[in-house]
N, CA, C and O atoms as a DFTB+ gen file, in Angstrom:
544 C
 N C O
     1  1     -44.152    -133.279     -30.835
     2  2     -45.829    -133.437     -31.006
     3  2     -46.207    -133.960     -32.112
     4  3     -47.433    -134.014     -32.211
     5  1     -45.390    -134.537     -33.349
     6  2     -45.955    -134.987     -34.363
     7  2     -45.975    -136.420     -33.902
     8  3     -46.824    -137.130     -34.441
     9  1     -45.342    -136.865     -33.174
    10  2     -44.977    -138.425     -32.669
    11  2     -46.317    -138.629     -31.904
    12  3     -47.060    -139.593     -32.086
    13  1     -46.569    -137.492     -30.923
    14  2     -47.747    -137.843     -30.153
    15  2     -49.259    -138.098     -30.870
    16  3     -50.059    -139.000     -30.620
    17  1     -49.351    -137.230     -31.637
    18  2     -50.252    -137.338     -32.326
    19  2     -50.403    -138.361     -33.169
    20  3     -51.524    -138.680     -33.566
    21  1     -49.204    -139.053     -33.577
    22  2     -49.577    -140.200     -34.323
    23  2     -49.962    -141.578     -33.625
    24  3     -50.613    -142.440     -34.215
    25  1     -49.470    -141.720     -32.215
    26  2     -49.604    -142.290     -31.255
    27  2     -51.118    -142.467     -30.556
    28  3     -51.650    -143.454     -30.049
    29  1     -51.437    -141.528     -30.684
    30  2     -52.848    -141.040     -29.926
    31  2     -53.965    -141.814     -30.688
    32  3     -54.825    -142.430     -30.057
    33  1     -53.943    -141.770     -32.404
    34  2     -55.002    -142.884     -32.876
    35  2     -54.835    -144.077     -32.583
    36  3     -55.827    -144.788     -32.419
    37  1     -53.425    -144.643     -32.432
    38  2     -53.296    -146.138     -32.005
    39  2     -53.810    -146.690     -30.721
    40  3     -54.337    -147.771     -30.459
    41  1     -53.433    -145.369     -29.795
    42  2     -54.087    -145.436     -28.304
    43  2     -55.532    -145.633     -28.739
    44  3     -56.063    -146.742     -28.802
    45  1     -56.011    -144.720     -28.974
    46  2     -57.540    -144.811     -28.946
    47  2     -58.096    -146.440     -29.792
    48  3     -58.978    -147.158     -29.321
    49  1     -57.568    -146.647     -30.693
    50  2     -57.688    -147.746     -31.523
    51  2     -57.527    -149.222     -30.577
    52  3     -58.278    -150.184     -30.740
    53  1     -56.527    -149.190     -29.684
    54  2     -56.244    -150.005     -28.961
    55  2     -57.361    -150.186     -27.927
    56  3     -57.761    -151.303     -27.601
    57  1     -57.985    -148.723     -27.284
    58  2     -59.075    -148.789     -26.294
    59  2     -60.517    -149.329     -26.889
    60  3     -61.446    -149.840     -26.263
    61  1     -60.411    -149.068     -28.217
    62  2     -61.812    -149.636     -28.878
    63  2     -61.521    -150.877     -29.054
    64  3     -62.273    -151.565     -28.363
    65  1     -60.550    -151.696     -29.842
    66  2     -60.331    -152.909     -29.214
    67  2     -60.525    -153.664     -28.336
    68  3     -60.958    -154.805     -28.502
    69  1     -60.243    -153.165     -27.272
    70  2     -60.377    -153.864     -26.123
    71  2     -61.786    -153.748     -25.411
    72  3     -62.252    -154.636     -24.696
    73  1     -62.447    -152.471     -25.711
    74  2     -63.853    -152.527     -25.422
    75  2     -64.852    -153.416     -26.370
    76  3     -65.948    -153.746     -25.917
    77  1     -64.535    -153.722     -27.429
    78  2     -65.025    -154.514     -28.422
    79  2     -64.927    -155.947     -27.774
    80  3     -65.887    -156.716     -27.731
    81  1     -63.733    -156.223     -27.295
    82  2     -63.420    -157.704     -26.817
    83  2     -64.392    -157.759     -25.554
    84  3     -65.239    -158.652     -25.535
    85  1     -64.323    -156.938     -24.596
    86  2     -64.901    -157.213     -23.559
    87  2     -66.584    -157.496     -23.540
    88  3     -67.205    -158.210     -22.753
    89  1     -67.229    -156.498     -24.950
    90  2     -68.479    -156.684     -25.250
    91  2     -68.491    -157.966     -25.621
    92  3     -69.237    -158.750     -25.035
    93  1     -67.923    -158.255     -26.331
    94  2     -67.908    -159.556     -27.040
    95  2     -67.978    -160.696     -25.934
    96  3     -68.870    -161.542     -25.996
    97  1     -67.116    -160.706     -25.016
    98  2     -66.759    -161.757     -23.812
    99  2     -68.012    -161.740     -22.993
   100  3     -68.384    -162.725     -22.355
   101  1     -68.691    -160.534     -23.024
   102  2     -69.841    -160.358     -21.960
   103  2     -71.061    -160.874     -22.546
   104  3     -71.772    -161.650     -21.907
   105  1     -71.388    -160.447     -23.873
   106  2     -72.212    -161.241     -24.573
   107  2     -72.414    -162.887     -24.674
   108  3     -73.442    -163.562     -24.623
   109  1     -71.021    -163.262     -24.840
   110  2     -71.058    -164.572     -24.680
   111  2     -71.245    -165.357     -23.622
   112  3     -71.663    -166.515     -23.623
   113  1     -70.822    -164.484     -22.429
   114  2     -70.842    -165.191     -20.833
   115  2     -72.109    -165.217     -20.781
   116  3     -72.494    -166.286     -20.307
   117  1     -73.054    -164.422     -21.094
   118  2     -74.579    -163.950     -21.120
   119  2     -75.523    -164.935     -21.781
   120  3     -76.556    -165.327     -21.238
   121  1     -75.135    -165.292     -22.919
   122  2     -75.920    -166.224     -23.797
   123  2     -76.411    -167.275     -23.031
   124  3     -75.767    -168.159     -22.467
   125  1     -78.058    -167.031     -23.075
   126  2     -78.811    -167.973     -22.738
   127  2     -78.476    -169.621     -23.279
   128  3     -78.021    -169.647     -24.422
   129  1     -78.607    -170.705     -22.748
   130  2     -78.748    -171.578     -22.992
   131  2     -80.011    -172.278     -22.477
   132  3     -80.736    -171.828     -21.589
   133  1     -80.229    -173.684     -23.281
   134  2     -81.573    -174.153     -23.112
   135  2     -81.336    -174.872     -21.723
   136  3     -82.366    -175.223     -21.147
   137  1     -80.435    -175.076     -21.257
   138  2     -80.210    -175.479     -19.494
   139  2     -80.620    -174.361     -18.721
   140  3     -81.323    -174.522     -17.724
   141  1     -80.250    -173.268     -19.087
   142  2     -80.908    -172.130     -18.310
   143  2     -82.173    -172.105     -18.234
   144  3     -82.795    -172.160     -17.174
   145  1     -82.830    -171.991     -19.724
   146  2     -84.337    -172.147     -19.710
   147  2     -84.928    -173.339     -18.920
   148  3     -85.784    -172.976     -18.112
   149  1     -84.711    -174.544     -18.947
   150  2     -85.245    -175.632     -18.564
   151  2     -85.296    -175.068     -16.836
   152  3     -86.299    -174.811     -16.170
   153  1     -84.006    -175.003     -16.472
   154  2     -83.993    -174.643     -14.642
   155  2     -85.006    -173.414     -14.274
   156  3     -85.366    -173.216     -13.114
   157  1     -85.386    -172.693     -15.258
   158  2     -86.456    -171.709     -15.082
   159  2     -87.768    -172.381     -14.908
   160  3     -88.512    -172.243     -13.937
   161  1     -87.982    -173.154     -15.992
   162  2     -89.440    -173.639     -16.283
   163  2     -89.681    -175.249     -15.679
   164  3     -90.633    -175.956     -16.009
   165  1     -88.947    -175.518     -15.032
   166  2     -89.203    -176.849     -14.223
   167  2     -90.116    -176.850     -13.115
   168  3     -90.155    -175.797     -12.477
   169  1     -90.912    -177.855     -12.710
   170  2     -91.930    -177.978     -11.752
   171  2     -91.019    -177.762     -10.326
   172  3     -89.826    -178.007     -10.144
   173  1     -92.129    -177.156      -9.296
   174  2     -91.684    -176.941      -8.005
   175  2     -91.058    -177.899      -7.172
   176  3     -90.091    -177.646      -6.454
   177  1     -91.737    -179.243      -7.295
   178  2     -91.605    -180.240      -6.630
   179  2     -91.908    -181.644      -7.471
   180  3     -92.484    -181.652      -8.558
   181  1     -91.418    -182.837      -6.781
   182  2     -91.616    -183.997      -7.591
   183  2     -92.948    -184.329      -7.365
   184  3     -93.522    -184.046      -6.313
   185  1     -93.502    -184.949      -8.351
   186  2     -94.732    -185.554      -8.512
   187  2     -95.821    -184.058      -9.296
   188  3     -96.998    -184.132      -9.650
   189  1     -95.066    -183.059      -9.345
   190  2     -96.002    -182.432     -10.392
   191  2     -95.597    -181.790     -11.637
   192  3     -94.387    -181.965     -11.782
   193  1     -96.097    -181.127     -12.587
   194  2     -95.558    -180.819     -13.935
   195  2     -96.088    -179.245     -14.038
   196  3     -97.068    -178.687     -13.544
   197  1     -95.186    -178.849     -14.758
   198  2     -95.260    -177.434     -15.615
   199  2     -95.898    -177.704     -16.778
   200  3     -95.666    -178.880     -17.058
   201  1     -96.735    -177.087     -17.768
   202  2     -96.529    -177.410     -19.294
   203  2     -96.596    -176.177     -19.689
   204  3     -97.200    -175.379     -18.972
   205  1     -95.848    -175.629     -21.217
   206  2     -95.609    -174.691     -21.555
   207  2     -96.161    -174.724     -22.970
   208  3     -95.723    -175.562     -23.758
   209  1     -96.962    -173.982     -23.282
   210  2     -97.852    -174.062     -24.858
   211  2     -97.029    -172.948     -25.472
   212  3     -96.991    -171.838     -24.943
   213  1     -96.366    -173.236     -26.591
   214  2     -95.820    -172.115     -27.328
   215  2     -96.242    -172.131     -28.821
   216  3     -95.888    -172.989     -29.630
   217  1     -97.057    -171.056     -29.084
   218  2     -97.768    -170.958     -30.555
   219  2     -97.069    -169.728     -31.207
   220  3     -96.269    -168.955     -30.682
   221  1     -97.629    -169.731     -32.653
   222  2     -96.657    -168.770     -33.538
   223  2     -97.084    -167.558     -33.495
   224  3     -96.489    -166.689     -34.132
   225  1     -98.375    -167.219     -32.618
   226  2     -98.610    -165.704     -32.403
   227  2     -99.408    -165.193     -33.617
   228  3     -99.599    -163.983     -33.739
   229  1     -99.918    -166.145     -34.592
   230  2    -100.438    -165.133     -35.872
   231  2    -101.630    -166.152     -36.298
   232  3    -102.834    -165.969     -36.116
   233  1    -100.897    -167.464     -37.015
   234  2    -101.736    -168.315     -37.255
   235  2    -102.697    -169.299     -36.870
   236  3    -103.745    -169.703     -37.372
   237  1    -101.938    -169.619     -35.661
   238  2    -102.691    -170.641     -34.691
   239  2    -103.846    -169.815     -34.142
   240  3    -103.592    -168.635     -33.897
   241  1    -105.192    -170.303     -33.891
   242  2    -106.102    -169.623     -33.199
   243  2    -105.915    -169.732     -31.733
   244  3    -106.048    -170.791     -31.119
   245  1    -105.607    -168.620     -31.205
   246  2    -105.348    -168.554     -29.650
   247  2    -106.340    -169.030     -28.884
   248  3    -105.989    -169.811     -28.000
   249  1    -107.729    -168.722     -28.996
   250  2    -108.717    -169.463     -28.259
   251  2    -109.161    -170.746     -28.383
   252  3    -109.631    -171.476     -27.510
   253  1    -108.957    -170.977     -29.631
   254  2    -109.066    -172.305     -29.981
   255  2    -108.002    -173.391     -29.139
   256  3    -108.263    -174.443     -28.556
   257  1    -106.900    -172.779     -29.307
   258  2    -105.691    -173.282     -28.453
   259  2    -106.004    -173.547     -27.190
   260  3    -105.749    -174.647     -26.700
   261  1    -106.568    -172.615     -26.536
   262  2    -106.245    -172.300     -24.937
   263  2    -107.917    -173.531     -24.554
   264  3    -108.047    -174.204     -23.532
   265  1    -108.908    -173.463     -25.696
   266  2    -109.945    -174.269     -25.027
   267  2    -109.577    -175.717     -24.993
   268  3    -109.893    -176.462     -24.066
   269  1    -108.757    -176.155     -26.260
   270  2    -108.390    -177.594     -26.525
   271  2    -107.384    -177.873     -25.038
   272  3    -107.672    -178.681     -24.154
   273  1    -106.262    -177.046     -25.058
   274  2    -105.473    -177.381     -23.830
   275  2    -106.538    -177.250     -22.143
   276  3    -106.287    -177.892     -21.124
   277  1    -107.476    -176.434     -22.283
   278  2    -108.120    -176.550     -21.082
   279  2    -108.925    -178.198     -21.214
   280  3    -108.931    -179.080     -20.354
   281  1    -109.380    -178.215     -22.198
   282  2    -110.319    -179.675     -22.240
   283  2    -109.055    -180.903     -22.086
   284  3    -109.270    -182.074     -21.777
   285  1    -108.278    -180.556     -22.259
   286  2    -107.090    -181.799     -21.943
   287  2    -106.537    -182.078     -20.598
   288  3    -106.134    -183.169     -20.196
   289  1    -106.567    -180.923     -19.932
   290  2    -106.003    -180.888     -18.556
   291  2    -106.974    -181.067     -17.461
   292  3    -106.785    -181.627     -16.382
   293  1    -107.999    -180.527     -17.890
   294  2    -109.351    -180.531     -17.080
   295  2    -110.265    -181.829     -17.297
   296  3    -111.352    -181.905     -16.726
   297  1    -109.756    -182.935     -18.207
   298  2    -110.465    -184.178     -18.455
   299  2    -110.251    -184.995     -17.180
   300  3    -109.171    -184.979     -16.590
   301  1    -111.468    -185.821     -16.703
   302  2    -110.960    -186.651     -15.639
   303  2    -109.864    -187.515     -15.850
   304  3    -109.351    -188.062     -14.874
   305  1    -109.342    -187.756     -17.238
   306  2    -108.385    -188.821     -17.047
   307  2    -106.756    -188.259     -16.747
   308  3    -105.735    -188.860     -16.412
   309  1    -107.033    -186.872     -17.026
   310  2    -105.751    -185.929     -16.502
   311  2    -105.751    -185.668     -15.176
   312  3    -104.809    -185.872     -14.410
   313  1    -106.934    -185.164     -14.874
   314  2    -107.050    -184.751     -13.156
   315  2    -106.891    -185.791     -12.476
   316  3    -106.653    -185.394     -11.335
   317  1    -106.878    -187.252     -12.501
   318  2    -106.802    -188.485     -12.001
   319  2    -105.303    -188.566     -11.812
   320  3    -104.759    -188.842     -10.743
   321  1    -104.649    -188.283     -13.025
   322  2    -103.470    -189.174     -12.976
   323  2    -102.313    -187.859     -13.155
   324  3    -101.192    -188.147     -12.736
   325  1    -102.433    -186.812     -13.585
   326  2    -101.632    -185.635     -13.502
   327  2    -101.654    -184.348     -12.888
   328  3    -102.384    -183.403     -13.186
   329  1    -100.595    -184.419     -11.809
   330  2    -100.737    -183.000     -10.838
   331  2    -100.252    -181.793     -11.748
   332  3     -99.111    -181.354     -11.605
   333  1    -100.889    -181.403     -12.430
   334  2    -100.292    -179.914     -12.856
   335  2    -100.553    -178.887     -12.033
   336  3    -101.606    -178.458     -11.561
   337  1     -99.081    -178.457     -11.903
   338  2     -98.745    -177.122     -11.213
   339  2     -99.211    -175.833     -12.043
   340  3    -100.128    -175.080     -11.714
   341  1     -98.445    -175.729     -13.125
   342  2     -98.813    -174.426     -13.942
   343  2     -98.889    -174.784     -15.426
   344  3     -98.182    -175.706     -15.831
   345  1     -99.798    -174.040     -16.380
   346  2     -99.835    -174.013     -17.740
   347  2     -99.713    -172.684     -18.081
   348  3    -100.482    -171.785     -17.742
   349  1     -98.288    -172.545     -19.061
   350  2     -98.060    -171.259     -19.382
   351  2     -98.124    -171.225     -21.264
   352  3     -97.558    -171.999     -22.035
   353  1     -98.819    -170.308     -21.519
   354  2     -98.840    -169.869     -22.993
   355  2     -97.852    -168.880     -23.448
   356  3     -97.693    -167.873     -22.758
   357  1     -97.066    -169.068     -24.683
   358  2     -96.070    -168.307     -24.827
   359  2     -95.992    -167.918     -26.198
   360  3     -95.614    -168.844     -26.916
   361  1     -96.245    -166.764     -26.838
   362  2     -96.119    -166.382     -28.224
   363  2     -94.941    -166.730     -28.555
   364  3     -94.140    -166.525     -27.643
   365  1     -94.380    -167.286     -29.717
   366  2     -93.013    -167.297     -30.086
   367  2     -92.489    -165.850     -30.995
   368  3     -91.342    -165.465     -31.220
   369  1     -93.644    -165.326     -31.348
   370  2     -93.266    -163.773     -31.954
   371  2     -92.990    -162.660     -30.535
   372  3     -92.541    -161.520     -30.652
   373  1     -93.336    -163.243     -29.371
   374  2     -92.949    -162.119     -28.587
   375  2     -91.460    -161.656     -28.089
   376  3     -90.768    -162.421     -27.417
   377  1     -91.079    -160.531     -28.414
   378  2     -89.543    -160.438     -28.632
   379  2     -89.080    -160.163     -26.964
   380  3     -87.970    -160.521     -26.568
   381  1     -89.919    -159.594     -26.202
   382  2     -89.536    -159.496     -24.953
   383  2     -89.457    -160.709     -24.036
   384  3     -89.085    -160.430     -22.896
   385  1     -89.692    -161.844     -24.247
   386  2     -89.387    -163.063     -23.797
   387  2     -88.015    -163.093     -23.140
   388  3     -87.127    -162.472     -23.723
   389  1     -87.693    -163.768     -21.934
   390  2     -86.299    -164.001     -21.293
   391  2     -85.278    -164.786     -22.618
   392  3     -84.194    -164.371     -23.027
   393  1     -85.970    -165.912     -23.045
   394  2     -85.237    -166.790     -23.721
   395  2     -85.941    -166.777     -25.375
   396  3     -87.091    -166.478     -25.697
   397  1     -84.838    -167.196     -26.205
   398  2     -85.386    -167.821     -27.474
   399  2     -85.854    -169.233     -27.592
   400  3     -85.204    -170.019     -28.281
   401  1     -87.058    -169.652     -26.898
   402  2     -87.812    -170.596     -26.763
   403  2     -87.487    -171.418     -28.326
   404  3     -87.114    -172.587     -28.417
   405  1     -87.667    -170.738     -29.163
   406  2     -88.014    -171.096     -30.883
   407  2     -86.410    -171.851     -31.321
   408  3     -86.259    -172.678     -32.219
   409  1     -85.602    -171.444     -30.650
   410  2     -83.933    -171.904     -30.913
   411  2     -83.650    -172.812     -30.108
   412  3     -83.221    -173.882     -30.540
   413  1     -83.837    -172.582     -28.661
   414  2     -83.573    -173.350     -27.808
   415  2     -83.832    -174.652     -27.809
   416  3     -82.956    -175.510     -27.701
   417  1     -85.227    -174.914     -27.948
   418  2     -86.162    -176.404     -27.686
   419  2     -86.250    -176.553     -29.318
   420  3     -86.984    -177.515     -29.544
   421  1     -85.752    -175.930     -30.623
   422  2     -85.798    -176.437     -31.808
   423  2     -87.448    -176.343     -32.124
   424  3     -87.969    -177.294     -32.705
   425  1     -88.133    -175.365     -31.795
   426  2     -89.412    -175.451     -32.177
   427  2     -89.561    -174.926     -33.671
   428  3     -89.113    -173.920     -34.221
   429  1     -90.461    -176.115     -34.190
   430  2     -90.687    -175.652     -35.630
   431  2     -92.335    -175.841     -35.909
   432  3     -92.637    -175.431     -37.030
   433  1     -93.328    -176.306     -35.231
   434  2     -94.477    -176.210     -35.295
   435  2     -94.989    -175.383     -34.087
   436  3     -94.363    -175.016     -33.093
   437  1     -96.581    -175.139     -34.501
   438  2     -97.374    -174.286     -33.629
   439  2     -98.919    -175.182     -33.634
   440  3     -99.717    -175.298     -34.564
   441  1     -98.970    -175.580     -32.647
   442  2     -98.790    -175.376     -30.815
   443  2     -97.487    -176.423     -30.821
   444  3     -97.486    -177.403     -31.566
   445  1     -96.218    -176.078     -29.789
   446  2     -95.366    -177.028     -29.376
   447  2     -95.796    -177.033     -27.761
   448  3     -95.920    -176.027     -27.062
   449  1     -95.911    -177.845     -27.518
   450  2     -96.324    -178.316     -26.058
   451  2     -94.558    -179.075     -25.183
   452  3     -93.997    -180.108     -25.549
   453  1     -94.296    -178.548     -24.532
   454  2     -93.102    -178.829     -23.563
   455  2     -93.652    -179.140     -22.036
   456  3     -94.002    -178.214     -21.304
   457  1     -93.695    -180.378     -21.661
   458  2     -93.997    -180.656     -20.211
   459  2     -92.856    -180.899     -19.382
   460  3     -92.065    -181.757     -19.774
   461  1     -92.665    -180.401     -18.485
   462  2     -91.651    -180.522     -17.629
   463  2     -92.001    -181.114     -15.941
   464  3     -93.097    -180.824     -15.461
   465  1     -91.104    -181.856     -15.201
   466  2     -91.180    -182.083     -14.007
   467  2     -90.070    -181.268     -13.136
   468  3     -89.384    -180.317     -13.513
   469  1     -90.084    -181.798     -12.084
   470  2     -89.034    -181.013     -11.136
   471  2     -87.731    -181.455     -11.702
   472  3     -86.859    -180.712     -11.249
   473  1     -87.226    -182.355     -12.505
   474  2     -86.039    -182.227     -13.279
   475  2     -85.583    -181.731     -14.641
   476  3     -84.451    -181.349     -14.938
   477  1     -86.757    -181.811     -15.490
   478  2     -86.054    -181.365     -16.775
   479  2     -87.786    -181.685     -17.462
   480  3     -88.861    -181.907     -16.905
   481  1     -87.321    -181.554     -19.103
   482  2     -88.485    -181.910     -20.044
   483  2     -88.601    -183.486     -20.044
   484  3     -87.766    -184.381     -20.178
   485  1     -89.885    -183.471     -19.851
   486  2     -90.388    -185.318     -19.838
   487  2     -91.092    -185.442     -20.940
   488  3     -91.282    -186.587     -21.350
   489  1     -91.756    -184.086     -21.830
   490  2     -92.161    -184.270     -23.115
   491  2     -92.012    -183.327     -24.091
   492  3     -91.797    -182.231     -23.573
   493  1     -92.031    -183.290     -25.155
   494  2     -92.259    -182.300     -26.295
   495  2     -92.939    -182.933     -27.409
   496  3     -92.505    -183.877     -28.069
   497  1     -94.194    -182.247     -27.580
   498  2     -95.112    -182.798     -28.703
   499  2     -95.613    -181.577     -29.375
   500  3     -95.244    -180.429     -29.128
   501  1     -96.517    -181.957     -30.277
   502  2     -97.421    -180.922     -31.105
   503  2     -99.202    -181.195     -30.675
   504  3    -100.211    -180.532     -30.915
   505  1     -98.972    -182.485     -29.944
   506  2    -100.558    -182.884     -30.020
   507  2    -100.655    -182.791     -28.528
   508  3     -99.747    -183.241     -27.828
   509  1    -101.913    -182.123     -27.916
   510  2    -102.199    -182.007     -26.664
   511  2    -102.507    -183.380     -26.237
   512  3    -102.043    -183.851     -25.199
   513  1    -103.270    -184.011     -27.014
   514  2    -103.569    -185.283     -26.295
   515  2    -102.472    -186.236     -25.833
   516  3    -102.892    -187.015     -24.977
   517  1    -101.347    -186.381     -26.110
   518  2     -99.881    -186.668     -25.866
   519  2     -99.752    -186.347     -24.332
   520  3     -99.144    -187.190     -23.673
   521  1    -100.060    -185.655     -23.919
   522  2    -100.139    -185.203     -22.360
   523  2    -100.084    -186.393     -21.656
   524  3     -99.131    -186.717     -20.947
   525  1    -101.030    -187.016     -21.824
   526  2    -101.603    -188.052     -21.194
   527  2    -100.480    -189.614     -20.843
   528  3    -100.526    -190.633     -20.154
   529  1     -99.674    -189.029     -21.698
   530  2     -98.044    -190.363     -21.905
   531  2     -97.513    -189.755     -20.570
   532  3     -97.067    -190.693     -19.909
   533  1     -97.382    -188.632     -19.929
   534  2     -96.791    -188.316     -19.010
   535  2     -96.953    -188.936     -17.629
   536  3     -96.046    -189.025     -16.802
   537  1     -98.435    -189.431     -17.439
   538  2     -98.475    -190.237     -16.371
   539  2     -98.187    -192.105     -16.533
   540  3     -98.264    -192.918     -15.612
   541  1     -97.932    -192.322     -17.636
   542  2     -97.577    -193.814     -17.969
   543  2     -96.156    -194.093     -17.618
   544  3     -95.683    -195.214     -17.805
């Protein structure tokens, strides 16, 4: 019986190590990549664009940012040259997001604007006026 008691902790330890290894493997396998995020963010068809506006959630005035972006995409120049399918605002402080956009896209400033066509990222900028480069 003494030998059985000595083996039980070793058996339990090996089960704990196995469980820890499996959890680590699952976490590694489930880590979101930039490619995963881009795949979810791309525009649905050719000749259209999705715009994502990332802001710090604190310092940048959200209302001012929305107005600035709307002025750009609703300008005559943008309406004539850029087919915008969707524009999404994402707070970098929102921990409920599917991806860690700040890390995946190396976002260091607010706002950061990412424009995607149906293949991937075509522009990453901090200046809303740069959106006009997409149509060039």
